[in-house]
Amino acid sequence: MHVLVLNSGSSSIKFSLFEMPDEREVSSGAIEKIGNHDAKVTLKFLSDESKLTQPILSHSDGLKIIANFLAKKVLTNQKLSAIGHRVVHGGETYSDPQIITDSVLRKIDDLSVLAPLHNPPNAEGIRVSQKIFPQADQVAIFDTAFHSTLPSRAYRYPIPSSLYQKYGIRVYGMHGTSHQYVTQQATNHLGKPTESVNLITIHLGNGCSMTAVKNGKSIDTSMGLSPLAGLMMGTRSGDIDPAIPFFLSEQAGMSPAEVDHLLNHESGLKGIADENDLREVLKQQEQGNENAQLALDMYCYRIKKYIGAYVAVLGRVDALVFTAGVGENSAFVREKCLTGLEALGIQLDSSKNDQQVSAVRELQATGGTIKILVVPTNEELAIAQQTFKLLREKKKKFCVFLPVFSSPE
Ligand code: AMP
């Protein structure tokens, strides 16, 4: 059977098509800059890739292009069985994947208050996909779900309780699909039962977050009510003194929207080094750029602080798990944030760290008591797996033919 994974953002739709249960990705692609006359379309089928630029004014038009491509080139006479949608915020309501009903979709709309940039385009993608693939089972996979096991001492903020009760202000955490996936992969690698594995998972992409995993469950995580909290990221500040926004408002006359933009889009690596792509920051550092040097110092220092905090929280740690673009690929970042942690039992083997291998691998030196793993993440596959598992459990029948649509003019 085929499971389509959709990730609908404000101006983009990314997709992957998996054959399940073999977990083979047969097709993928993206529509970017939706709403523009020069939207970018990338469509891949096995090793063939086509790229084009054309006007795409709505998510509906974008998804029709994907549906046509899949029907004509990929699936031909085969069936599309199910669609797994990435949904950023499930609030306190959803701790598991959900088959999307009218009431689930309404709840995703309601939760837009907590994720105003993400849930509305996620819900739009679901609505469009229900129209285009009316008979396929549609499943929502929530990015907050893995963190639903946080204890209240970790998820509550020390502000008046009424604000939690009235507005739901608490830590929800994000990147849950990735933290959960690498937890599972690391657990398999370690050969331990999930219920007894303790990990610190370190997702370093353009967005960055860390999770303390105790007995296979998330018990603390660095992102909070929103993805702005925690580590320094590509363009997000991560943790700052909460008084800074008031200071900016009073002294620099900035509006709430301007402060929001500054902290989400102009800060992090970009704020310090003028570059949000870590590879560019590394290049500039090699050329002696002091801002790039400072940005990398700050970036790694903050990861190191969270490692220390999470070792304290967990007590016993089986492994640190590095993942995502930076975590999987940057030997420099791994080395810099682990240097000096020998007293905690964390000791990197530099020669292993320098090898580029795209599989789960161990990087600890002989004397280290905590393993150091690199585990490639795969959020799309994780969504396909969870969708498949839920539907199989519900004993659904998978027999839906893919409709063919004419391309929008
Ligand atoms: P992601 O959001 O997981 O796609 O990760 C994006 C981040 O990974 C960007 O900051 C990239 O610069 C970084 N990245 C990707 N490949 C490498 C690499 N080979 N070395 C260092 N950073 C990398």
JSON list of C-alpha atoms and ligand atoms in Angstrom, two decimals, residues 203-207 269 276-280 282 324-326 329-330 356, ligand 1:
[
{"chain": "A", "resi": 203, "resn": "HIS", "atom": "CA", "xyz": [18.06, 17.98, 16.94]},
{"chain": "A", "resi": 204, "resn": "LEU", "atom": "CA", "xyz": [20.22, 20.62, 15.23]},
{"chain": "A", "resi": 205, "resn": "GLY", "atom": "CA", "xyz": [18.67, 21.79, 11.97]},
{"chain": "A", "resi": 206, "resn": "ASN", "atom": "CA", "xyz": [17.63, 25.27, 10.99]},
{"chain": "A", "resi": 207, "resn": "GLY", "atom": "CA", "xyz": [15.40, 24.96, 14.06]},
{"chain": "A", "resi": 269, "resn": "LEU", "atom": "CA", "xyz": [23.18, 32.64, 13.88]},
{"chain": "A", "resi": 276, "resn": "ASN", "atom": "CA", "xyz": [21.57, 31.50, 9.12]},
{"chain": "A", "resi": 277, "resn": "ASP", "atom": "CA", "xyz": [23.16, 28.60, 7.25]},
{"chain": "A", "resi": 278, "resn": "LEU", "atom": "CA", "xyz": [25.71, 26.94, 9.49]},
{"chain": "A", "resi": 279, "resn": "ARG", "atom": "CA", "xyz": [27.91, 25.94, 6.54]},
{"chain": "A", "resi": 280, "resn": "GLU", "atom": "CA", "xyz": [28.28, 29.61, 5.60]},
{"chain": "A", "resi": 282, "resn": "LEU", "atom": "CA", "xyz": [31.77, 27.87, 9.27]},
{"chain": "A", "resi": 324, "resn": "ALA", "atom": "CA", "xyz": [19.25, 16.77, 11.67]},
{"chain": "A", "resi": 325, "resn": "GLY", "atom": "CA", "xyz": [21.32, 18.84, 9.20]},
{"chain": "A", "resi": 326, "resn": "VAL", "atom": "CA", "xyz": [23.93, 20.18, 11.63]},
{"chain": "A", "resi": 329, "resn": "ASN", "atom": "CA", "xyz": [26.92, 16.51, 9.41]},
{"chain": "A", "resi": 330, "resn": "SER", "atom": "CA", "xyz": [28.97, 18.96, 11.45]},
{"chain": "A", "resi": 356, "resn": "GLN", "atom": "CA", "xyz": [31.07, 10.96, 7.19]},
{"chain": "B", "resi": 1, "resn": "AMP", "atom": "P1", "xyz": [17.79, 20.90, 8.45]},
{"chain": "B", "resi": 1, "resn": "AMP", "atom": "O1", "xyz": [16.84, 21.94, 8.98]},
{"chain": "B", "resi": 1, "resn": "AMP", "atom": "O2", "xyz": [17.80, 19.62, 9.22]},
{"chain": "B", "resi": 1, "resn": "AMP", "atom": "O3", "xyz": [17.66, 20.67, 6.96]},
{"chain": "B", "resi": 1, "resn": "AMP", "atom": "O4", "xyz": [19.27, 21.49, 8.66]},
{"chain": "B", "resi": 1, "resn": "AMP", "atom": "C1", "xyz": [19.67, 22.70, 8.07]},
{"chain": "B", "resi": 1, "resn": "AMP", "atom": "C2", "xyz": [21.01, 23.11, 8.66]},
{"chain": "B", "resi": 1, "resn": "AMP", "atom": "O5", "xyz": [21.96, 22.04, 8.50]},
{"chain": "B", "resi": 1, "resn": "AMP", "atom": "C3", "xyz": [21.63, 24.33, 7.96]},
{"chain": "B", "resi": 1, "resn": "AMP", "atom": "O6", "xyz": [22.10, 25.23, 8.92]},
{"chain": "B", "resi": 1, "resn": "AMP", "atom": "C4", "xyz": [22.79, 23.73, 7.20]},
{"chain": "B", "resi": 1, "resn": "AMP", "atom": "O7", "xyz": [23.85, 24.64, 7.08]},
{"chain": "B", "resi": 1, "resn": "AMP", "atom": "C5", "xyz": [23.19, 22.58, 8.10]},
{"chain": "B", "resi": 1, "resn": "AMP", "atom": "N1", "xyz": [23.98, 21.60, 7.36]},
{"chain": "B", "resi": 1, "resn": "AMP", "atom": "C6", "xyz": [23.60, 20.81, 6.35]},
{"chain": "B", "resi": 1, "resn": "AMP", "atom": "N2", "xyz": [24.65, 20.07, 5.90]},
{"chain": "B", "resi": 1, "resn": "AMP", "atom": "C7", "xyz": [25.73, 20.44, 6.64]},
{"chain": "B", "resi": 1, "resn": "AMP", "atom": "C8", "xyz": [27.12, 20.06, 6.66]},
{"chain": "B", "resi": 1, "resn": "AMP", "atom": "N3", "xyz": [27.60, 19.16, 5.81]},
{"chain": "B", "resi": 1, "resn": "AMP", "atom": "N4", "xyz": [27.91, 20.65, 7.59]},
{"chain": "B", "resi": 1, "resn": "AMP", "atom": "C9", "xyz": [27.44, 21.57, 8.43]},
{"chain": "B", "resi": 1, "resn": "AMP", "atom": "N5", "xyz": [26.14, 21.96, 8.47]},
{"chain": "B", "resi": 1, "resn": "AMP", "atom": "C10", "xyz": [25.31, 21.41, 7.58]}
]
